[in-house]
Coordinates of C-alpha atoms and ligand atoms in Angstrom, one line a residue:
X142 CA -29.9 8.0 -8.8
X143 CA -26.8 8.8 -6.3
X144 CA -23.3 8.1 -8.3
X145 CA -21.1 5.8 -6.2
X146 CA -18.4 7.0 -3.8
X147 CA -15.8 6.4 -6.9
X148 CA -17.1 8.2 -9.5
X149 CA -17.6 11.8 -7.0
X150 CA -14.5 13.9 -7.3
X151 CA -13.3 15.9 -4.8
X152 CA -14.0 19.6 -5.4
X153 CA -12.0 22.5 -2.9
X154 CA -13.8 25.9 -3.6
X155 CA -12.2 29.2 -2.5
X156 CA -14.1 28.8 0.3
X157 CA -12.8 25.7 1.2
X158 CA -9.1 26.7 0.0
X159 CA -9.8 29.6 2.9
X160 CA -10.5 27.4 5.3
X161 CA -8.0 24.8 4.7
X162 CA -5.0 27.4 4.4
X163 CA -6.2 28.7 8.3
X164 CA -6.8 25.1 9.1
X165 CA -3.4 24.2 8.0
X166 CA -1.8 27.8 8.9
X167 CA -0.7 30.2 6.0
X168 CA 3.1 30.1 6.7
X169 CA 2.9 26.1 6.9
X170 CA 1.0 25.6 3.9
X171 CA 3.3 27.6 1.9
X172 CA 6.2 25.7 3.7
X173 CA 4.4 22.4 2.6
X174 CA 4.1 23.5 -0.9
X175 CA 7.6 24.5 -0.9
X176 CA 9.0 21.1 0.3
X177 CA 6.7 19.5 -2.5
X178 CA 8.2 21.9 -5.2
X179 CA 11.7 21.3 -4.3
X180 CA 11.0 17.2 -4.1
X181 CA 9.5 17.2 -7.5
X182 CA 12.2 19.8 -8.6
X183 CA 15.0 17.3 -7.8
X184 CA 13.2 14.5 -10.0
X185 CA 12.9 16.9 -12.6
X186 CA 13.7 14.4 -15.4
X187 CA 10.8 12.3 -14.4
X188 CA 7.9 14.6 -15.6
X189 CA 6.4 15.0 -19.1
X190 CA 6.9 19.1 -19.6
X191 CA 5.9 21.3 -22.4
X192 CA 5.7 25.5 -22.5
X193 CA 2.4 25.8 -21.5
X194 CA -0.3 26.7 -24.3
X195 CA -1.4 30.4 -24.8
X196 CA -4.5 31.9 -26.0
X197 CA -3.6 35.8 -26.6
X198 CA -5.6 38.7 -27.0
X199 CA -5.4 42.4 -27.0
X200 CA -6.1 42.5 -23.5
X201 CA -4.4 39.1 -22.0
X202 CA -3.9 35.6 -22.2
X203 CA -5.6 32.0 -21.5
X204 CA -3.7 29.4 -20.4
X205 CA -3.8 25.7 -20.1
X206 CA -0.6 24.4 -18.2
X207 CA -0.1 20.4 -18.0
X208 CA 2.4 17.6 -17.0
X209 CA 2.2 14.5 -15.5
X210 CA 4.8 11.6 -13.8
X211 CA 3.8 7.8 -13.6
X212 CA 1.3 8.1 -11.5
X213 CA -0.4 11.7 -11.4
X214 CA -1.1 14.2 -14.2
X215 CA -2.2 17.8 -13.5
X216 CA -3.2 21.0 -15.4
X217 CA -4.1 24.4 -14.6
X218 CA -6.2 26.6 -16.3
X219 CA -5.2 30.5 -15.6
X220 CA -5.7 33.8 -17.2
X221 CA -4.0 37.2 -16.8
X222 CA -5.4 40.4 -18.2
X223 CA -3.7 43.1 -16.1
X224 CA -7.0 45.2 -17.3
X225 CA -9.4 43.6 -14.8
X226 CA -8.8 45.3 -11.9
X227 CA -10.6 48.5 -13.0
X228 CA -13.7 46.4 -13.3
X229 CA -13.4 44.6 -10.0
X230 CA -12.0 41.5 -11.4
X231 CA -8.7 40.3 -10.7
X232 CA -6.1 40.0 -13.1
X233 CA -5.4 36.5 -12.4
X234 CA -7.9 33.3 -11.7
X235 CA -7.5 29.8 -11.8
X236 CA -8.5 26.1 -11.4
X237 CA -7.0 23.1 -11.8
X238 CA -6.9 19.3 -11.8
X239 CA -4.8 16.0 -10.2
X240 CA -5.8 13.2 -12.1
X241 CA -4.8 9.2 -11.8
X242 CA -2.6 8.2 -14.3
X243 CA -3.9 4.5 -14.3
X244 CA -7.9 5.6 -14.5
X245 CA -7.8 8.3 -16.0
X246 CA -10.3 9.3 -12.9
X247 CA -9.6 13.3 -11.8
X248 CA -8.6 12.7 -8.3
X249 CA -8.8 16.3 -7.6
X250 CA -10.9 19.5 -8.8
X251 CA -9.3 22.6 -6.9
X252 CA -9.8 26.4 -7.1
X253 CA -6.1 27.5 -8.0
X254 CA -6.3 31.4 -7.6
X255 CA -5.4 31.5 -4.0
X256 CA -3.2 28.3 -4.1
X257 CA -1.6 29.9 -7.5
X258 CA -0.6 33.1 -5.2
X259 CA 1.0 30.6 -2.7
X260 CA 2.9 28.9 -4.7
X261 CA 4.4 31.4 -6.9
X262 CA 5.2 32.8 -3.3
X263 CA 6.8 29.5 -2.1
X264 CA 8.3 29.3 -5.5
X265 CA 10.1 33.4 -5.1
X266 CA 11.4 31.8 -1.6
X267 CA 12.8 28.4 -2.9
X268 CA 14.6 30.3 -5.0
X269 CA 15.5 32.9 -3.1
X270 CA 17.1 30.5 -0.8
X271 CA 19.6 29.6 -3.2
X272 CA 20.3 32.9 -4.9
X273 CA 19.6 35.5 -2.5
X274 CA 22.6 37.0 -0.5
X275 CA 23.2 35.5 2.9
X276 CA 21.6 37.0 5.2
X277 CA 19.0 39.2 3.2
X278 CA 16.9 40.6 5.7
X279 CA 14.7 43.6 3.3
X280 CA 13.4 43.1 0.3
X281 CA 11.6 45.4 -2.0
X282 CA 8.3 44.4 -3.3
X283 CA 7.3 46.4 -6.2
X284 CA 3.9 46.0 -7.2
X285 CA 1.4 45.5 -4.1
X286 CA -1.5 43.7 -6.2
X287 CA -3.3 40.5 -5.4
X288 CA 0.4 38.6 -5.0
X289 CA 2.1 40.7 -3.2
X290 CA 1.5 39.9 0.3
X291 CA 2.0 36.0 -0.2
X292 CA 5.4 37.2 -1.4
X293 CA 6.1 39.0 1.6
X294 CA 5.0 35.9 4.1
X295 CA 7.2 33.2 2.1
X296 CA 10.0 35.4 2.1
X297 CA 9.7 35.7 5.9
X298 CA 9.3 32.7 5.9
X299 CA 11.5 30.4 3.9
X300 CA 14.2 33.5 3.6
X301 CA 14.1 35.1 6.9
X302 CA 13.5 38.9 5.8
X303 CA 12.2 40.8 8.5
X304 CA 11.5 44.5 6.6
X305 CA 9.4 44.7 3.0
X306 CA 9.4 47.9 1.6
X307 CA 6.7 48.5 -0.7
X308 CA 6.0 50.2 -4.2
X309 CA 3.2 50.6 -6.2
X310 CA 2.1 53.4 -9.1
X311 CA -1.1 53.2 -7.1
X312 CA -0.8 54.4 -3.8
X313 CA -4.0 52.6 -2.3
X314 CA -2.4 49.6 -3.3
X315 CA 0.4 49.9 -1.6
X316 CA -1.7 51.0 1.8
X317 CA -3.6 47.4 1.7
X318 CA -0.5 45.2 1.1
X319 CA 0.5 47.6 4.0
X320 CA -2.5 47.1 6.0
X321 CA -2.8 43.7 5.0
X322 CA 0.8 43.0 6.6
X323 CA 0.5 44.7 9.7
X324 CA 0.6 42.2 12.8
X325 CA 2.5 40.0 10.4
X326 CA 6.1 40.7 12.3
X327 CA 7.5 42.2 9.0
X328 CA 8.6 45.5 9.3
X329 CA 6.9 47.2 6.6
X330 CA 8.0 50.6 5.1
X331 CA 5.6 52.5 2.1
X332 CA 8.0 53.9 -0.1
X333 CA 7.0 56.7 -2.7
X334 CA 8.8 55.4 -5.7
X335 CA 10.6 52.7 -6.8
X336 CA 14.5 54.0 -6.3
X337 CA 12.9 54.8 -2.6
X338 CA 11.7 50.8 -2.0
X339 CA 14.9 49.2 -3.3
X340 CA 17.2 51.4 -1.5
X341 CA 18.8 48.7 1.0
X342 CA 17.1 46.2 -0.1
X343 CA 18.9 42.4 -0.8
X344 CA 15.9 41.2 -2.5
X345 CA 14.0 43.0 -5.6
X346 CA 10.5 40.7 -6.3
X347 CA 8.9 42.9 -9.4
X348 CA 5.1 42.0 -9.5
X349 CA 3.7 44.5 -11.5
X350 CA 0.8 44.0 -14.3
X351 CA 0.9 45.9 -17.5
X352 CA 0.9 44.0 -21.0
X353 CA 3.5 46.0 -22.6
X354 CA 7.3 45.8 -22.4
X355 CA 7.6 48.1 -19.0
X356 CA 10.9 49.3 -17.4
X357 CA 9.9 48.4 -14.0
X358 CA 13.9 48.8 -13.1
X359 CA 16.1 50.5 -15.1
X360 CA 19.9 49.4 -15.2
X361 CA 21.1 52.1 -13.4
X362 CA 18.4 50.9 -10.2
X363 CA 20.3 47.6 -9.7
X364 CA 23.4 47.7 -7.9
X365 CA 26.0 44.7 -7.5
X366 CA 25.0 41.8 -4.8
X367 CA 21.2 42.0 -5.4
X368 CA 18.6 39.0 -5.9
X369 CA 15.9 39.8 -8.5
X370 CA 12.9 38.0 -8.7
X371 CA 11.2 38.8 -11.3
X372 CA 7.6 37.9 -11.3
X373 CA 5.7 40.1 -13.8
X374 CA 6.9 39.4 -16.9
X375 CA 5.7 36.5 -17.7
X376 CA 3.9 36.8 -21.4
X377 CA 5.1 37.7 -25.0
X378 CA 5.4 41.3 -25.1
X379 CA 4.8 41.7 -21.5
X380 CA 8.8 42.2 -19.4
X381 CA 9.7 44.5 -16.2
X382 CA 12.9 44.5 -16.5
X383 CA 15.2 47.0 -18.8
X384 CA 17.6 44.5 -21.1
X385 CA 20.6 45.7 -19.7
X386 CA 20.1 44.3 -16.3
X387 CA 19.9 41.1 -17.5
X388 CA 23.0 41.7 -19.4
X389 CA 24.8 42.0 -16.2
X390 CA 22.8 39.0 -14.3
X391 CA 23.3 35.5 -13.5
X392 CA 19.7 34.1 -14.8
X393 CA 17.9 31.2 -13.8
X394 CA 14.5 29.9 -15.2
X395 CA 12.0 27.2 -15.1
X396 CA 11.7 25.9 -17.7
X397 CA 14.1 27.8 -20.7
X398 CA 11.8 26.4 -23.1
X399 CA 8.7 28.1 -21.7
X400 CA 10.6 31.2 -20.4
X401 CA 12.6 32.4 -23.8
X402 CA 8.7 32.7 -25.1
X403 CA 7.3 34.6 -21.9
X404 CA 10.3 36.0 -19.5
X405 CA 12.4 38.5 -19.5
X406 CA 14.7 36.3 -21.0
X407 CA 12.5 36.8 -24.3
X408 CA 14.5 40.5 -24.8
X409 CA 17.7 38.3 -25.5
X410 CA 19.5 36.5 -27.6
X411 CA 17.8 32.9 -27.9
X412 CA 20.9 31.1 -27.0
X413 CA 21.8 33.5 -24.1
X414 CA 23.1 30.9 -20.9
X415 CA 20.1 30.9 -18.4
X416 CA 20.5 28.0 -15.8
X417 CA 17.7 25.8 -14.7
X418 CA 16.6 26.1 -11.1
X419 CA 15.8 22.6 -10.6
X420 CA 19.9 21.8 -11.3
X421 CA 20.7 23.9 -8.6
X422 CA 17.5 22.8 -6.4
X423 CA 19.1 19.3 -7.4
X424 CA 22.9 20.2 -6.6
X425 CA 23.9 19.5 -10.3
X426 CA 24.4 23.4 -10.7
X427 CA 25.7 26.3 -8.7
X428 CA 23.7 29.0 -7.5
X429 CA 25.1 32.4 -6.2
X430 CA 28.5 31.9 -6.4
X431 CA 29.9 35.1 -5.9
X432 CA 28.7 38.4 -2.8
X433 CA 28.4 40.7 -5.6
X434 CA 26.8 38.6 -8.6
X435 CA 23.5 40.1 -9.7
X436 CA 21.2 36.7 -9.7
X437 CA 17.7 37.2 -11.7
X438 CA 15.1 34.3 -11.0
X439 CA 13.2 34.6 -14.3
X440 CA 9.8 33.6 -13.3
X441 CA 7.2 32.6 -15.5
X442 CA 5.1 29.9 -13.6
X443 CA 5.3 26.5 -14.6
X444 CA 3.4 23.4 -14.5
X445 CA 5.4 21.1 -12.1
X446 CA 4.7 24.0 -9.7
X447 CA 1.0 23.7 -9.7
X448 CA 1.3 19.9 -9.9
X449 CA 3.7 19.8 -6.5
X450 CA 0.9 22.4 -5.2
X451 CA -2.1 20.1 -6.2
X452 CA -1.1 16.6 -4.2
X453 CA -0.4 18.8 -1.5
X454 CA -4.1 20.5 -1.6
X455 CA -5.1 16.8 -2.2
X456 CA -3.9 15.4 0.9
X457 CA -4.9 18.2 3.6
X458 CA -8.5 17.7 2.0
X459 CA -8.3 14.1 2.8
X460 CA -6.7 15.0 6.0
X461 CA -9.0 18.0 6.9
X462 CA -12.4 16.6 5.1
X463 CA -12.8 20.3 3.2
X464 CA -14.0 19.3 0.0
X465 CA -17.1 18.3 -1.7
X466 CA -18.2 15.6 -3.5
X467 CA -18.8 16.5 -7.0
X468 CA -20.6 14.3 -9.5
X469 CA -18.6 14.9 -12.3
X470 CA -17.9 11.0 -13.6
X471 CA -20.6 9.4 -15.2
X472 CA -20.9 6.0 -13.4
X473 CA -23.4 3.1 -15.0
X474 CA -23.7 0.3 -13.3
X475 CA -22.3 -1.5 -16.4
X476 CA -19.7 0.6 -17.6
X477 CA -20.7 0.2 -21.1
X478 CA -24.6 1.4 -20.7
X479 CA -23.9 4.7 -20.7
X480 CA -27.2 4.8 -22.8
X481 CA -29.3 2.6 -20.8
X482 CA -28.1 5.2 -17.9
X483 CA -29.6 8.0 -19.8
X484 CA -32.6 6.5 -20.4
X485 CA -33.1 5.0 -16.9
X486 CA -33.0 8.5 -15.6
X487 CA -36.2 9.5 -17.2
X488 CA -38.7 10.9 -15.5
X489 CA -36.4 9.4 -12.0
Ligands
LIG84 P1 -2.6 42.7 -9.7 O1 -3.2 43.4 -10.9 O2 -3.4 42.4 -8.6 O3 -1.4 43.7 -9.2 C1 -0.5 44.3 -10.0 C2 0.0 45.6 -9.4 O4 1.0 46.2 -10.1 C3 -1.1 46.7 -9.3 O5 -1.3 47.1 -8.0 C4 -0.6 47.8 -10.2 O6 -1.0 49.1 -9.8 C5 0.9 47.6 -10.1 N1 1.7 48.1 -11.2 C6 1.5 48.2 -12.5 N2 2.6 48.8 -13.1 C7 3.5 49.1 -12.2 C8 4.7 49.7 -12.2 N3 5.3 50.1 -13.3 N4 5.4 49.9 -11.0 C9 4.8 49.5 -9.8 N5 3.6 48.9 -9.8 C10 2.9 48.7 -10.9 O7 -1.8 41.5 -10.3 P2 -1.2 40.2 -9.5 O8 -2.2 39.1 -9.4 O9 -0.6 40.7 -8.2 O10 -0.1 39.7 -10.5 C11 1.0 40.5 -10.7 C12 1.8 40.0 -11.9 O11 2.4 38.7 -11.6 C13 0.9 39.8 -13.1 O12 1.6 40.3 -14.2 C14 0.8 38.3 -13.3 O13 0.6 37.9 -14.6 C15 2.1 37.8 -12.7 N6 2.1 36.5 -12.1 C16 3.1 35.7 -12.3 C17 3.2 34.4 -11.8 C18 4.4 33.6 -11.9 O14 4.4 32.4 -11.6 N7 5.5 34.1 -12.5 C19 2.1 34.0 -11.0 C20 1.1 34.8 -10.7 C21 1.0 36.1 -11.3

């Protein structure tokens, strides 16, 4: 027995993801999600939020990451365990869902470990737009993992930088996001340690994995006038940055509910003033306001991101027909004989 058209959800597999993010065009796609962030940013007050909720172990954490408006709710499940790479797995997976807030009905079942790296890319560039000096035309990118490069193409894009210069404690890293970037009209320049890769750089983006409290940059590394956007640190016990830095920083977060758990923030004081990016995104705040202010994005991840990332996945799948139909929904022909359906299928 074939379920109905309205009981098959829409499923994008990476390999669908792939070819929709060509189909589309990578720069565009992250543009779109960008545009999506910043509308849902600026109706901030409208969503249902909550830190997201953390399964820990020795090694890394599970997470489940919800919210929802009126009319859509959304969750991502996501893991990070920095120890993966040295069995071939990556250090950061996903999947999510866009549900109907009316039904109930999932409207949406998406691989999120690609779209997760373009919107935490389009997320660095939103922000960057507001904080970053003006122009800021290098940025260092420190850590050259499974983000990195999607960092590097929404700060060209959204931003305008034209030169990356990369560091990684593992050289070979650093030649792939190299390789990887070649042809991409960034000017890309391996560095051999980390004071090397920020030297003339406007933008800092730290991406690095370790679960420990690392000192990615010390405080003596960060001169006046920079943009940091810090990426990393996003996990109880698990920071980049050294506490002084953020001593001397203007800071802006997500969500300061979420973050003073998992940023960098969570090395200070619990009252320390952090801002909330979506006042500024909305105009309610200021951003940089001074040439030689140090401004620290905080960045965690959180679940408005995904959910502004999800309608858009859902509407270039419509648009593009790369999905597939997934019987996922149980669908009797009389809602209430669910039993009858069982037994019906017997033997069919
Ligand atoms: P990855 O494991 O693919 O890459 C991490 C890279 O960091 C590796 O190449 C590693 O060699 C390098 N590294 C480790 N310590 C370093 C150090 N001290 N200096 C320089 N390089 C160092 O991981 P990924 O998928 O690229 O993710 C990177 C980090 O970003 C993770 O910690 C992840 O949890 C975090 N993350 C945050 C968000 C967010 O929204 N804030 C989203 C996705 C991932």
């Amino acid at each position: 027995m074939l379920p109905s058209d309205k009981a098959l959800v829409p499923f994008v597999s990476v390999d669908a993801m792939m070819q929709l993010i060509h189909r589309v065009g990578l720069r565009e796609m992250i543009e779109a999600i960008a545009i999506a962030i910043e509308a849902d940013f600026r109706r901030w007050e409208s969503f249902d939020k909550t830190p997201r909720v953390a399964a820990h172990s020795p090694v890394g954490v599970i997470e489940l990451m919800p919210t929802a408006d009126d009319a859509h709710y959304a969750f991502k499940y996501v893991n990070g365990h920095p120890r993966n790479t040295r069995d071939g797995l990556q250090t950061v997976t996903a999947f999510g869902v866009l549900a109907d807030m009316t039904t109930g009905y999932p409207l949406l079942l998406s691989e999120m470990t690609l779209l997760t790296a373009l919107r935490t890319a389009a997320m660095s560039a939103l922000a960057a737009r507001h904080l970053a000096p003006d122009p800021a035309p290098t940025m260092a990118m420190i850590g050259n993992g499974a983000q990195a490069e999607f960092q590097c193409v929404a700060m060209q894009a959204l931003v305008g930088i034209d030169t990356v210069r990369l560091f990684d404690t593992d050289p070979a890293a650093t030649a792939k996001c190299a390789g990887n970037l070649a042809g991409s009209g960034l000017q890309v320049i391996a560095c051999a340690t980390p004071e090397e890769a920020i030297e003339g750089a406007q933008i800092i983006t730290t991406c690095t994995a370790d679960k420990r409290n690392a000192t990615v940059l010390s405080d003596n590394m960060v001169g006046t006038g920079v943009h940091l956007n810090a990426i990393g640190g996003d996990c109880p016990g698990k920071t980049e940055l050294a506490a002084a830095i953020l001593h001397r920083a203007r800071i802006f977060v997500e969500y300061p509910d979420q973050t003073r758990i998992e940023g960098e923030i969570q090395q200070l004081a619990p009252d320390h003033p952090v801002t909330e990016l979506w006042q500024v995104i909305a105009g309610r705040a200021p951003g940089r306001t001074d040439p030689r202010q140090i401004t620290l994005f905080d960045s965690v991840g959180f679940a408005i991101e995904d959910f502004s990332a999800l309608r858009v996945v859902h509407d270039k799948a419509r648009e593009t027909g790369l999905f597939a139909a997934l019987d996922l929904l149980a669908d009797p022909d009389d809602p209430r004989d669910l039993f009858g359906m069982l037994m019906r299928a017997k033997g069919a």
